[in-house]
Amino acid sequence: AVVLPRPRRRVVLLTRRTQSRWTNRPEAVRELRAIATGAGVGFVDAGDAEALGRTNLPGGGACYAARPQLELWRDAWLVISVVGAHESNLLFMPSWPKAAGLLESTNCGFFTDSYSVLARAVGTGHHKAQQLNARGRQCRPSTSQDYNVLNSPREMDLRNDTLGSLLRRLVLLQPAPLATNATGLLPGKLHPFLAARQASRARASIG
């Protein structure tokens, strides 16, 4: 049998059962997969974050293994996910431009910059997709962390969300930008410590 090499760029989808649950998940997965594979990029549906590395205990409850979570983020070129504490695992992602980073799906009326700040600190990309309002326009800027909004199930309709268009942009650009939002490309900057470390390595390689 011929063993094909694994694509160098791999998009991983990781959703949630308890936050921003997609009521039409199978349909959304098909559409996102088509965008990625149409650009020659690998696509992996990793399921829900609540099940990743989970082992049910005989007496009830569960425990979580760290390795499956670490490997998922470490080996991904881009992770598509909804807002949640599991996104802190982007700490294990390769730095930009080796990885495009996190493509974060957000609901109208909810705002957090926690993971964009974290992504910048570790030197990987952060890209924010936005659910559109009933008129098909960008949601009004919000500074609210309303968890009723975050936890509300919704339909992931790529016609009324910027997730599909941002994914299409990321897989087509070489290299992917360091940061994007729903309105376009952002220049982005590395954390000063990482910028200094890269500059030091560059000088060492020249010397």
mmCIF file of C-alpha atoms in Angstrom, residues 1-8:
data_model
loop_
_atom_site.group_PDB
_atom_site.id
_atom_site.type_symbol
_atom_site.label_atom_id
_atom_site.label_comp_id
_atom_site.label_asym_id
_atom_site.label_seq_id
_atom_site.Cartn_x
_atom_site.Cartn_y
_atom_site.Cartn_z
ATOM 1 C CA ALA A 1 0.000 0.000 0.000
ATOM 2 C CA VAL A 2 1.131 3.519 -0.727
ATOM 3 C CA VAL A 3 1.418 5.646 2.411
ATOM 4 C CA LEU A 4 0.783 9.278 1.639
ATOM 5 C CA PRO A 5 2.642 11.889 3.693
ATOM 6 C CA ARG A 6 0.546 13.784 6.209
ATOM 7 C CA PRO A 7 -0.255 17.301 4.953
ATOM 8 C CA ARG A 8 2.121 19.860 6.384
#
